XYZ file of C-alpha atoms in Angstrom:
748
model
C 0.000 0.000 0.000
C 1.241 3.513 -0.826
C 2.262 5.534 2.223
C 0.533 8.572 0.750
C -2.867 6.801 0.701
C -5.203 6.282 3.623
C -5.867 2.538 4.029
C -9.243 1.122 3.093
C -11.473 -0.141 5.886
C -10.512 -3.717 5.021
C -6.793 -2.905 4.975
C -7.043 -1.045 8.284
C -8.893 -3.877 10.007
C -6.080 -6.277 9.105
C -3.610 -3.971 10.874
C -5.669 -2.917 13.877
C -4.718 -4.202 17.326
C -7.933 -6.251 17.516
C -7.147 -8.171 14.300
C -7.504 -11.981 14.611
C -4.350 -13.577 16.029
C -3.512 -17.104 17.149
C -2.034 -17.523 20.616
C -1.188 -20.831 22.276
C -3.709 -22.159 24.764
C -0.934 -22.824 27.287
C 2.115 -20.644 27.967
C 5.604 -22.093 28.363
C 6.420 -20.723 31.807
C 10.029 -21.876 31.610
C 10.723 -18.975 29.263
C 11.196 -15.386 30.403
C 8.775 -14.037 27.757
C 5.165 -14.924 27.076
C 4.075 -15.906 23.579
C 2.784 -12.422 22.787
C 6.042 -10.702 23.631
C 8.116 -13.477 22.120
C 6.240 -12.989 18.818
C 7.549 -9.409 18.643
C 11.130 -10.689 18.212
C 12.480 -7.729 20.139
C 16.127 -6.799 19.696
C 18.238 -3.661 19.799
C 17.481 -3.172 16.125
C 13.745 -3.077 16.838
C 14.211 0.360 18.380
C 16.830 1.908 16.080
C 17.263 3.348 12.574
C 13.715 2.939 11.296
C 13.317 4.578 7.831
C 11.001 7.579 7.881
C 9.237 6.402 4.711
C 8.562 2.919 6.080
C 5.358 1.954 7.838
C 5.687 1.275 11.553
C 5.430 -2.278 12.894
C 1.891 -3.379 13.708
C 0.415 -2.844 17.163
C 0.508 -5.922 19.378
C -2.369 -6.830 21.728
C -1.049 -7.990 25.096
C -4.494 -9.081 26.329
C -6.587 -7.735 29.177
C -4.710 -6.403 32.187
C -5.701 -9.346 34.385
C -4.019 -11.719 31.922
C -0.917 -9.527 31.757
C -0.690 -9.635 35.548
C -1.061 -13.412 35.552
C 1.763 -13.803 33.028
C 3.955 -11.461 35.089
C 4.917 -14.455 37.241
C 7.277 -15.615 34.478
C 7.281 -12.984 31.676
C 9.685 -10.149 32.483
C 7.984 -7.734 30.073
C 4.507 -8.476 31.451
C 5.975 -7.818 34.904
C 7.313 -4.431 33.802
C 3.951 -3.514 32.230
C 2.050 -4.645 35.337
C 4.195 -2.388 37.497
C 3.489 0.546 35.166
C -0.263 -0.168 34.947
C -1.070 0.095 38.646
C -3.483 2.990 37.977
C -5.456 1.248 35.225
C -8.964 0.429 36.448
C -11.131 -2.590 35.637
C -8.433 -5.201 35.017
C -11.024 -7.623 33.621
C -11.960 -5.262 30.772
C -8.943 -3.025 30.141
C -7.055 -4.110 27.026
C -3.287 -3.538 27.040
C -1.656 -2.823 23.677
C 1.906 -2.209 22.511
C 2.140 0.522 19.849
C 5.321 1.582 18.078
C 5.866 5.347 17.812
C 8.641 7.306 16.183
C 11.093 8.899 18.565
C 14.387 10.676 17.957
C 15.498 12.037 14.614
C 18.743 13.809 13.739
C 19.028 16.511 11.102
C 20.011 15.059 7.731
C 19.088 11.501 8.722
C 16.356 9.549 6.941
C 15.717 7.302 9.935
C 14.267 7.655 13.416
C 14.545 5.637 16.574
C 11.394 3.960 17.916
C 9.876 3.515 21.336
C 7.197 1.062 22.428
C 4.177 2.879 23.848
C 1.989 0.708 26.054
C -1.603 1.960 26.060
C -5.102 1.008 27.127
C -8.004 2.006 24.829
C -10.943 3.759 26.516
C -13.714 1.559 27.867
C -16.261 4.300 27.118
C -16.550 6.156 23.815
C -15.366 9.749 23.942
C -12.578 9.196 26.460
C -8.894 9.358 25.608
C -6.573 6.396 25.321
C -4.744 5.839 28.608
C -0.979 5.929 28.161
C 0.453 3.296 30.495
C 4.154 3.840 29.800
C 6.889 4.163 27.182
C 9.570 1.474 26.897
C 13.049 1.856 25.376
C 16.350 -0.069 25.535
C 18.168 0.414 28.826
C 21.765 1.565 28.480
C 23.124 2.411 31.945
C 26.767 2.242 30.880
C 26.497 3.860 27.453
C 27.430 0.601 25.728
C 24.591 0.556 23.162
C 24.393 4.146 21.994
C 24.675 7.673 23.240
C 21.168 8.511 22.005
C 17.512 7.645 22.477
C 18.014 4.982 25.129
C 17.197 4.769 28.816
C 19.672 6.275 31.270
C 20.380 5.101 34.814
C 19.177 7.633 37.380
C 20.603 8.554 40.747
C 17.938 7.014 42.958
C 18.410 9.367 45.896
C 19.341 12.770 44.477
C 18.833 15.009 41.445
C 21.709 14.900 38.975
C 22.641 18.594 38.957
C 25.713 17.898 36.828
C 23.318 16.735 34.119
C 21.090 19.789 34.644
C 24.054 22.145 34.256
C 25.065 20.335 31.067
C 21.569 20.863 29.620
C 21.782 24.614 30.111
C 25.294 24.730 28.657
C 24.438 22.569 25.635
C 21.346 24.615 24.881
C 23.497 27.771 24.926
C 26.050 26.209 22.568
C 23.707 24.410 20.189
C 20.585 26.586 20.011
C 21.842 30.124 20.625
C 19.369 32.958 20.021
C 16.446 30.594 19.444
C 16.380 29.793 23.161
C 17.717 32.907 24.833
C 17.521 36.648 24.290
C 20.995 37.916 25.113
C 20.560 41.454 23.828
C 21.068 44.138 26.457
C 17.844 45.805 27.556
C 16.693 48.472 29.955
C 13.515 48.728 31.950
C 13.342 52.466 31.304
C 12.809 51.733 27.605
C 9.458 50.177 28.520
C 8.505 52.849 31.036
C 9.607 51.166 34.283
C 12.424 52.693 36.369
C 14.076 49.388 37.369
C 13.760 45.677 38.019
C 14.520 44.165 41.416
C 16.607 41.004 41.675
C 18.011 38.891 44.468
C 21.788 39.333 44.378
C 23.050 35.955 45.584
C 26.597 37.210 46.033
C 25.701 40.116 48.314
C 22.597 38.262 49.566
C 20.213 41.178 49.240
C 17.668 42.821 46.954
C 19.102 45.123 44.280
C 17.436 47.513 41.824
C 18.741 47.824 38.259
C 17.586 49.576 35.115
C 19.941 47.499 32.929
C 19.637 43.942 34.272
C 22.494 41.427 33.881
C 21.920 37.701 33.311
C 19.370 36.357 35.805
C 17.163 33.348 36.533
C 13.387 33.460 37.172
C 11.465 31.363 39.663
C 7.943 30.075 39.050
C 6.284 28.294 41.971
C 3.039 27.968 43.929
C 2.389 30.178 46.941
C -0.449 27.974 48.203
C -1.378 27.919 51.881
C 2.145 28.351 53.267
C 3.242 31.751 54.610
C 5.305 33.485 51.927
C 8.043 35.951 52.815
C 7.257 39.232 51.048
C 8.988 42.487 50.346
C 6.813 45.320 51.651
C 7.111 49.069 52.004
C 8.093 48.520 55.635
C 11.013 46.127 54.990
C 12.183 47.283 51.538
C 15.073 49.348 52.883
C 16.146 46.436 55.088
C 16.000 43.994 52.146
C 18.454 46.167 50.202
C 21.121 45.775 52.882
C 23.946 43.300 52.260
C 23.240 39.842 53.785
C 19.549 40.633 54.341
C 18.678 37.233 52.831
C 20.859 35.535 55.453
C 19.073 37.397 58.216
C 15.665 36.413 56.834
C 16.800 32.772 57.045
C 14.004 30.244 57.361
C 11.355 32.960 57.067
C 11.983 32.517 53.351
C 9.932 29.499 52.168
C 11.806 26.341 51.315
C 10.928 26.529 47.605
C 12.664 29.908 47.344
C 15.637 28.748 49.436
C 16.047 25.700 47.194
C 15.783 27.896 44.092
C 18.602 30.058 45.463
C 20.805 26.951 45.824
C 19.989 25.786 42.292
C 20.705 29.230 40.840
C 24.133 29.250 42.459
C 24.794 25.688 41.250
C 24.042 26.824 37.701
C 26.650 29.572 38.063
C 24.156 32.463 38.034
C 24.295 35.371 40.447
C 20.819 36.908 40.187
C 17.362 35.454 40.811
C 13.931 37.006 40.257
C 11.186 35.941 42.697
C 7.785 37.649 42.544
C 7.118 37.814 46.298
C 10.509 39.387 47.033
C 11.135 41.485 43.909
C 7.754 43.250 43.853
C 6.673 45.424 46.784
C 3.504 43.539 47.604
C 1.629 46.345 49.385
C 2.514 49.123 46.928
C -0.033 49.282 44.098
C 2.114 51.624 42.009
C 5.184 49.408 42.235
C 3.109 46.279 41.669
C 1.521 47.815 38.580
C 4.896 48.802 37.128
C 6.548 45.440 37.736
C 3.572 43.404 36.505
C 3.431 45.531 33.347
C 6.839 44.166 32.327
C 6.225 40.577 33.456
C 6.465 39.397 29.872
C 9.897 40.944 29.443
C 11.046 39.534 32.784
C 10.292 35.944 31.772
C 11.218 36.220 28.088
C 14.620 37.718 28.877
C 15.544 35.400 31.747
C 18.500 33.089 31.237
C 16.314 30.277 32.578
C 13.072 29.774 34.496
C 13.151 27.375 37.440
C 9.715 25.774 37.805
C 9.035 24.096 41.136
C 6.035 22.038 40.062
C 6.132 19.525 42.906
C 3.839 20.077 45.876
C 1.087 22.624 46.360
C 2.623 25.332 48.533
C 5.803 27.375 48.844
C 7.299 25.266 51.630
C 7.285 22.014 49.629
C 10.666 22.780 48.118
C 12.493 20.611 45.596
C 12.430 16.850 46.051
C 15.893 15.326 45.704
C 17.957 18.428 46.477
C 20.212 16.403 48.768
C 21.179 12.738 49.070
C 18.224 10.749 50.334
C 15.798 13.454 49.219
C 14.014 11.154 46.800
C 13.543 7.449 46.157
C 13.410 6.730 42.419
C 12.728 3.223 41.168
C 13.324 2.364 37.525
C 11.387 -0.675 36.312
C 13.684 -2.779 34.110
C 13.127 -6.001 32.161
C 16.218 -8.052 31.244
C 15.240 -9.922 28.085
C 18.700 -11.266 27.211
C 22.388 -10.529 27.618
C 22.072 -8.132 24.680
C 18.826 -6.350 25.536
C 17.278 -4.838 28.626
C 14.222 -2.580 28.490
C 13.273 0.209 30.877
C 9.992 1.912 31.619
C 10.469 5.656 31.199
C 8.986 8.082 33.686
C 6.141 10.224 32.364
C 7.587 12.751 29.929
C 8.003 16.306 31.177
C 4.847 17.658 29.599
C 2.619 14.958 31.088
C 4.269 15.144 34.499
C 4.022 18.930 34.764
C 0.459 19.044 33.440
C -0.691 16.964 36.434
C 0.970 19.266 38.972
C -0.901 21.735 41.180
C 1.466 24.383 39.803
C -0.105 23.931 36.368
C -3.603 24.735 37.677
C -2.725 28.235 38.901
C -3.583 31.302 36.853
C -0.325 33.226 37.166
C 1.831 30.257 36.147
C 0.194 30.054 32.702
C 1.870 33.131 31.258
C 5.069 32.284 33.113
C 5.215 28.932 31.325
C 4.211 30.338 27.942
C 6.659 33.228 27.878
C 9.715 31.445 29.306
C 12.086 30.390 26.533
C 13.849 27.790 28.714
C 12.506 25.965 31.752
C 14.047 23.578 34.244
C 11.071 21.725 35.756
C 11.238 20.120 39.204
C 8.423 17.619 39.768
C 7.863 15.354 42.760
C 10.517 12.874 41.669
C 12.705 14.166 38.825
C 13.742 17.102 36.641
C 13.086 18.008 33.026
C 14.557 20.616 30.712
C 12.505 22.222 27.952
C 13.622 24.911 25.538
C 12.538 26.000 22.070
C 14.504 23.187 20.417
C 14.607 20.246 22.813
C 12.996 18.324 25.673
C 15.424 16.439 27.936
C 14.957 14.268 31.008
C 17.050 12.423 33.573
C 16.052 8.936 32.398
C 16.312 9.297 28.590
C 19.295 10.203 26.420
C 18.343 12.728 23.754
C 21.118 15.337 23.934
C 22.600 15.949 20.474
C 23.241 19.178 18.508
C 21.577 17.734 15.394
C 18.435 16.453 17.112
C 15.352 17.866 15.418
C 12.617 16.010 17.275
C 11.906 13.270 19.794
C 8.703 11.829 21.233
C 8.539 14.116 24.331
C 8.277 17.086 21.932
C 5.209 15.660 20.175
C 1.535 15.038 20.766
C 0.996 11.570 19.333
C -2.609 10.508 18.947
C -2.714 6.764 18.383
C -5.571 5.620 16.176
C -5.392 1.922 17.189
C -7.566 1.081 14.177
C -4.904 0.463 11.550
C -4.890 4.045 10.284
C -1.806 6.270 10.638
C -1.337 8.000 13.985
C -1.674 11.789 14.177
C 1.561 13.476 15.187
C 1.791 17.223 15.817
C 4.387 19.369 17.624
C 3.529 20.299 21.178
C 2.785 24.010 21.198
C -0.037 24.268 23.726
C 2.331 26.153 26.022
C 3.811 28.372 23.334
C 2.507 31.706 22.157
C 2.731 31.083 18.415
C 2.967 34.301 16.412
C 4.781 32.944 13.352
C 2.386 32.200 10.489
C -0.663 31.787 12.719
C -3.657 34.193 12.543
C -3.830 36.059 15.822
C -7.512 35.527 16.637
C -7.159 31.731 16.577
C -4.212 32.007 18.929
C -6.010 34.512 21.150
C -9.086 32.249 21.481
C -6.925 29.216 22.296
C -4.922 30.999 24.972
C -7.972 32.594 26.616
C -9.684 29.198 26.796
C -6.647 27.551 28.393
C -5.997 30.413 30.822
C -9.491 31.019 32.168
C -9.968 27.469 33.505
C -7.122 28.035 35.961
C -7.468 28.995 39.602
C -6.953 32.504 40.930
C -6.672 33.335 44.620
C -7.872 36.866 43.845
C -10.427 37.349 41.080
C -9.159 40.895 40.561
C -6.011 39.284 39.071
C -8.052 37.952 36.145
C -6.405 40.340 33.644
C -3.060 41.011 35.416
C -2.408 37.241 35.414
C -2.753 37.282 31.614
C -1.404 40.769 30.944
C 2.003 39.646 29.691
C 0.303 37.526 27.019
C -1.972 40.419 26.033
C 1.053 42.718 25.863
C 2.677 40.314 23.409
C -0.352 40.545 21.115
C -0.130 44.325 21.288
C 3.600 44.345 20.541
C 3.606 41.779 17.719
C 0.342 42.598 15.948
C -0.172 46.211 16.975
C -3.525 45.307 18.505
C -5.503 47.420 20.916
C -6.852 45.405 23.856
C -9.963 46.616 25.673
C -10.540 44.861 29.006
C -8.779 41.822 27.555
C -10.642 41.825 24.202
C -8.932 42.709 20.875
C -10.648 45.837 19.616
C -9.930 45.004 15.968
C -12.288 42.005 16.251
C -14.466 43.416 18.995
C -17.806 42.165 17.658
C -16.370 38.637 17.437
C -14.651 38.983 20.821
C -17.969 39.583 22.600
C -19.236 36.112 21.634
C -17.459 34.112 24.347
C -19.327 31.507 26.393
C -18.784 30.193 29.895
C -17.598 26.584 30.126
C -18.094 26.427 33.895
C -21.399 25.406 35.432
C -21.416 28.096 38.115
C -19.846 31.500 37.697
C -19.563 34.658 39.774
C -19.239 38.281 38.756
C -15.832 39.931 39.050
C -16.824 43.522 39.680
C -13.355 44.832 38.832
C -14.124 44.290 35.137
C -17.158 44.917 32.898
C -19.634 42.095 32.399
C -19.110 42.010 28.604
C -15.482 40.908 29.075
C -14.549 37.328 29.992
C -12.489 38.936 32.760
C -15.737 40.057 34.398
C -16.666 36.506 35.424
C -15.005 33.576 37.146
C -14.472 30.253 35.417
C -13.449 29.024 32.005
C -14.630 30.524 28.728
C -14.383 29.576 25.076
C -15.161 31.074 21.684
C -17.132 29.515 18.802
C -15.038 27.423 16.428
C -14.365 29.655 13.423
C -13.583 26.611 11.289
C -16.938 24.860 11.844
C -19.562 26.139 9.386
C -22.154 23.575 10.475
C -23.547 22.703 7.048
C -23.255 26.155 5.443
C -20.827 26.993 2.610
C -17.338 27.741 3.925
C -16.262 31.394 4.040
C -12.599 31.978 3.269
C -12.810 35.297 5.134
C -13.651 33.844 8.528
C -14.239 37.263 10.054
C -17.277 37.694 7.799
C -19.133 35.183 9.967
C -20.118 38.258 11.985
C -21.557 41.499 10.545
C -22.054 44.482 12.879
C -25.575 45.852 13.188
C -25.237 47.828 16.416
C -23.204 50.951 17.074
C -20.686 50.488 19.872
C -18.798 53.187 21.729
C -16.133 52.749 24.374
C -16.981 54.953 27.323
C -14.604 56.486 29.832
C -16.866 56.762 32.868
C -14.485 59.008 34.788
C -13.774 61.523 32.023
C -17.235 61.224 30.414
C -15.727 60.716 26.956
C -16.645 58.197 24.298
C -15.238 57.022 20.987
C -16.329 54.420 18.430
C -14.954 50.907 18.649
C -12.116 50.648 16.135
C -12.736 47.802 13.679
C -12.289 47.236 9.967
C -14.764 48.666 7.472
C -17.032 45.642 6.968
C -18.561 47.218 3.845
C -15.425 48.436 2.089
C -12.437 46.148 2.644
C -9.948 47.631 0.204
C -6.574 46.961 1.806
C -4.342 49.966 2.455
C -1.031 50.284 0.683
C 1.583 47.852 1.984
C -0.918 45.100 2.878
C -1.652 41.834 1.059
C -4.164 38.993 1.479
C -3.158 35.333 1.551
C -5.244 32.184 1.448
C -3.790 29.617 3.818
C -3.904 25.861 3.491
C -7.455 24.991 4.446
C -8.904 28.071 2.761
C -8.555 30.621 5.563
C -7.951 34.161 4.253
C -5.452 36.211 6.260
C -3.753 39.579 5.837
C -0.191 40.758 6.320
C 2.060 43.732 5.818
C 4.545 43.185 3.000
C 7.507 43.872 5.278
C 6.140 41.444 7.944
C 4.985 38.367 5.982
C 5.064 35.996 8.968
C 2.721 38.132 11.121
C -0.783 37.143 10.020
C -3.848 39.216 10.844
C -7.277 37.619 11.079
C -9.093 40.676 9.741
C -8.171 43.615 7.460
C -6.569 46.565 9.264
C -9.117 48.673 11.156
C -10.402 52.100 10.287
C -8.147 54.716 11.838
C -9.648 57.347 14.108
C -8.950 61.015 14.352
C -5.790 61.898 16.266
C -6.358 61.998 19.999
C -9.587 59.971 19.947
C -8.036 56.609 20.785
C -6.423 57.139 24.174
C -9.281 56.997 26.664
C -9.435 54.526 29.518
C -12.467 52.301 28.863
C -14.964 51.698 31.614
C -18.234 50.931 29.858
C -19.661 49.908 26.513
C -22.230 52.292 25.039
C -24.443 50.446 22.531
C -27.122 51.817 20.242
C -29.108 48.769 19.175
C -32.449 46.999 19.037
C -33.992 45.741 22.280
C -36.722 43.122 22.654
C -38.067 40.612 25.168
C -38.263 36.838 24.796
C -38.942 33.843 26.978
C -36.600 30.946 27.735
C -36.961 27.189 27.867
C -34.556 24.749 29.458
C -35.248 22.450 26.508
C -32.367 23.580 24.300
C -33.603 21.629 21.230
C -30.035 20.925 20.116
C -29.418 17.455 18.675
C -26.053 17.431 20.460
C -25.656 15.860 23.902
C -25.899 18.568 26.541
C -22.732 19.322 28.520
C -23.647 19.968 32.155
C -20.919 22.615 32.345
C -22.287 24.386 29.266
C -26.050 24.491 29.902
C -28.051 25.905 27.012
C -31.539 27.388 26.939
C -33.867 27.660 23.986
C -35.247 31.103 23.111
C -39.045 31.377 22.677
C -41.333 34.180 21.437
C -42.499 36.545 24.157
C -46.117 35.418 23.768
C -46.930 31.786 24.616
C -48.666 29.738 21.911
C -52.400 29.244 21.878
C -53.767 26.243 23.714
C -52.988 23.009 21.914
C -50.099 24.467 19.937
C -46.415 23.688 20.483
C -43.804 26.226 21.475
C -41.741 27.644 18.615
C -37.989 27.348 19.109
C -36.337 30.418 17.568
C -32.806 30.279 18.952
C -30.485 29.211 21.729
C -28.363 30.793 24.421
C -25.792 29.380 26.816
C -26.206 30.457 30.443
C -24.605 29.521 33.750
C -25.689 26.549 35.828
C -27.528 28.906 38.200
C -30.132 29.565 35.523
C -30.858 25.869 35.056
C -31.340 25.485 38.788
C -33.700 28.456 38.944
C -35.649 28.065 35.716
C -37.032 24.721 34.582
C -39.139 23.985 31.534
C -40.781 26.823 29.605
C -40.460 29.931 31.742
C -43.204 32.563 31.426
C -40.906 35.408 32.484
C -39.846 37.667 29.578
C -36.157 38.566 29.501
C -34.486 41.533 27.835
C -32.269 40.830 24.798
C -30.209 43.132 22.604
C -28.829 42.531 19.111
C -25.034 42.585 18.786
C -24.517 41.605 15.161
C -25.659 39.413 12.301
C -24.390 35.825 12.342
C -23.564 33.686 9.328
C -25.543 30.821 10.841
C -26.229 28.665 13.883
C -23.442 26.867 15.705
C -23.128 23.068 16.003
C -24.134 23.088 19.666
C -27.417 24.847 18.784
C -28.708 22.769 15.870
C -27.195 20.013 13.768
C -25.704 20.591 10.303
C -28.735 19.103 8.504
C -30.972 21.823 9.927
C -28.407 24.622 10.092
C -27.436 24.083 6.454
C -30.981 24.931 5.348
C -30.940 28.333 7.040
C -30.052 31.204 4.715
C -26.689 32.852 5.501
C -27.021 35.926 7.717
C -30.635 35.160 8.596
C -29.461 34.709 12.198
C -28.503 37.374 14.753
C -26.084 37.274 17.689
C -27.957 38.407 20.784
C -27.052 39.199 24.376
C -29.361 38.593 27.314
C -28.994 41.521 29.726
C -30.403 42.513 33.088
C -30.846 45.959 34.607
C -27.761 46.842 36.621
C -29.032 49.835 38.560
C -31.761 52.455 38.469
C -30.879 55.327 36.147
C -32.217 58.799 35.684
C -34.844 59.385 33.035
C -32.314 61.410 31.073
C -29.459 58.896 30.933
C -29.097 55.539 29.176
C -30.133 52.323 30.902
C -27.209 50.531 32.567
C -27.351 46.762 32.072
C -25.169 43.718 32.697
C -24.377 40.839 30.355
C -25.917 37.504 31.321
C -25.080 35.446 28.243
C -24.890 35.453 24.451
C -26.661 33.300 21.895
C -28.134 33.208 18.407
C -31.678 33.406 17.093
C -33.529 33.713 13.802
C -33.587 37.259 12.462
C -37.149 36.790 11.203
C -38.304 35.848 14.704
C -36.588 38.908 16.140
C -38.271 41.196 13.617
C -41.675 39.573 14.130
C -41.509 39.878 17.903
C -41.484 43.665 18.071
C -38.538 45.704 19.269
C -37.342 49.208 20.017
C -34.056 50.951 19.299
C -32.323 52.597 22.227
C -28.957 53.318 23.816
C -27.656 51.240 26.721
C -24.500 51.094 28.806
C -23.244 47.544 29.382
């Protein structure tokens, strides 16, 4: 079969893990391998130099977990798998499968190494395959190869010699791709200085032109955290002030100081000690350059183990950890080792990775040294290295820990894509896709203080401003403001964050997401994705303190002639993007916006003034969608304001997603009329509202995007009504027009 062709169903079934296979009724227990593992004919060559244009070996079914555990009494590989599969539930039903995946590849080579990935398919449709472990040849003495084999670990202590070598090799091999060495000043970005811990003088220092330094990212948690305040700032600047603070400094910070010195660095940045925590002016200045602080650091130390600042680093000293490597000795020539979870998987499970502030710290750091509960990992822009796996080589282009590998298990090719979920990708990626992805991933994280909702993401927003020249209004890109208002909550229960307006995702707790711009739900595909929304309302940004307003700055939706120096480009997949000729890698999701008169664009936004149509409709908890309802994304149907005559059915005219509170309060068809406003025209209904068979029959732009609002406060008869966003949805334009509406001005 040609590698460029997807296999037929018949061909795939012959390769799938559940293909018919003959196994002996009785196992020969005098051997050290069962019949299933013996049939694989494993050798050193099984894992090395596999041609990139050659199909991978077939998956091998190892049987249900109970059988694997029974064979572990004599089969060394079953024993290794049993040890790794302790967390797999339902041993009588869970299938265990060995799948070959490509691993390390060197530049200029037409081969890759392989690793054996042991997995368990989901018992319930819709769940992900459970990755039990990865297995590679074990080479404790470096006798097999220097690359892509298992490495013996120090069982009791972190190998800091290895960690130092990672930093050095990254410097030598990757250069500017992994570290910004250019001199910079804080004054150039409007901040008088940066504070650092000087580990030679053991005190806090202030510098406008920072030298090489290391950043720390950690979890404060419930432990008391030593802080620099207005009261102790002068004391902290005195030589040896860190010595005097002693054990008042949490263990995580003390351990980070030791690691920084071990790496040969003199300066360390720690948020609690380098920002004056009770000075709002200082905090605002330092947080405003958080992106620069992390991007320009020599290295970021991430203490991902534990859930508070006194957990420290496991394995700092001898006896500080107890690592066990599971090894299977197949023959004198081949031993196999179970690798620890790769860095990405290990860190993703940590409490550190659930915190709001750590998201931008991880995204913006070019190089990270991760400390988990039992080991360390190094990740930079070009490599991913670990204590138990040899992958250090200047010509390495990729290895399995740098990839998301989605196993099909049905005989079809696996899907392999680079891991970039913790990168802010600005090269050749339209900004609105990236913005939506990052907002979705950030907002599900935990914040101790809801007022940090935007500050905890500000460094990411600043990057969008710097790279694309965007204007951000309360976290929303003004250039696509009408689209940016269409976010939905993904959390069952949410609370208002009064520090921010209700129309911004920052104004509510919990996760949010945007509609999928690539899913046209049965309608013809638009190459200009931004045309899915057409403004119908007039929106003004209002400065409540200065009583000034200005129009929202977007592109001219009617006349989209590009200005001089701009070009369109149709990407693979049909998505139209726009770029400046001198910046071809920076892709804009929408044509450049209409420019405003000089001086009109510098107000501080506090409210959204909207001139639009207003009408009332009823709600029903029967969403009418043919998709299974997600309890965290409850959806209501929209009904006409007047109930139907007796004996007639209700008429579904649209849908809206609301918080779980609404489903608890309102059941069935609610007689209460609710106030809605029109935001814009929509190309059509989304897939979670109606299925593609129905949605595809609706004429384009015969749907409107609406917002359900509630009265915020009593207002004078002379001023506009002040309302608050409750949720957004879509409904038929004809139903809106038939219902009766008025046009008025509101402040949201």
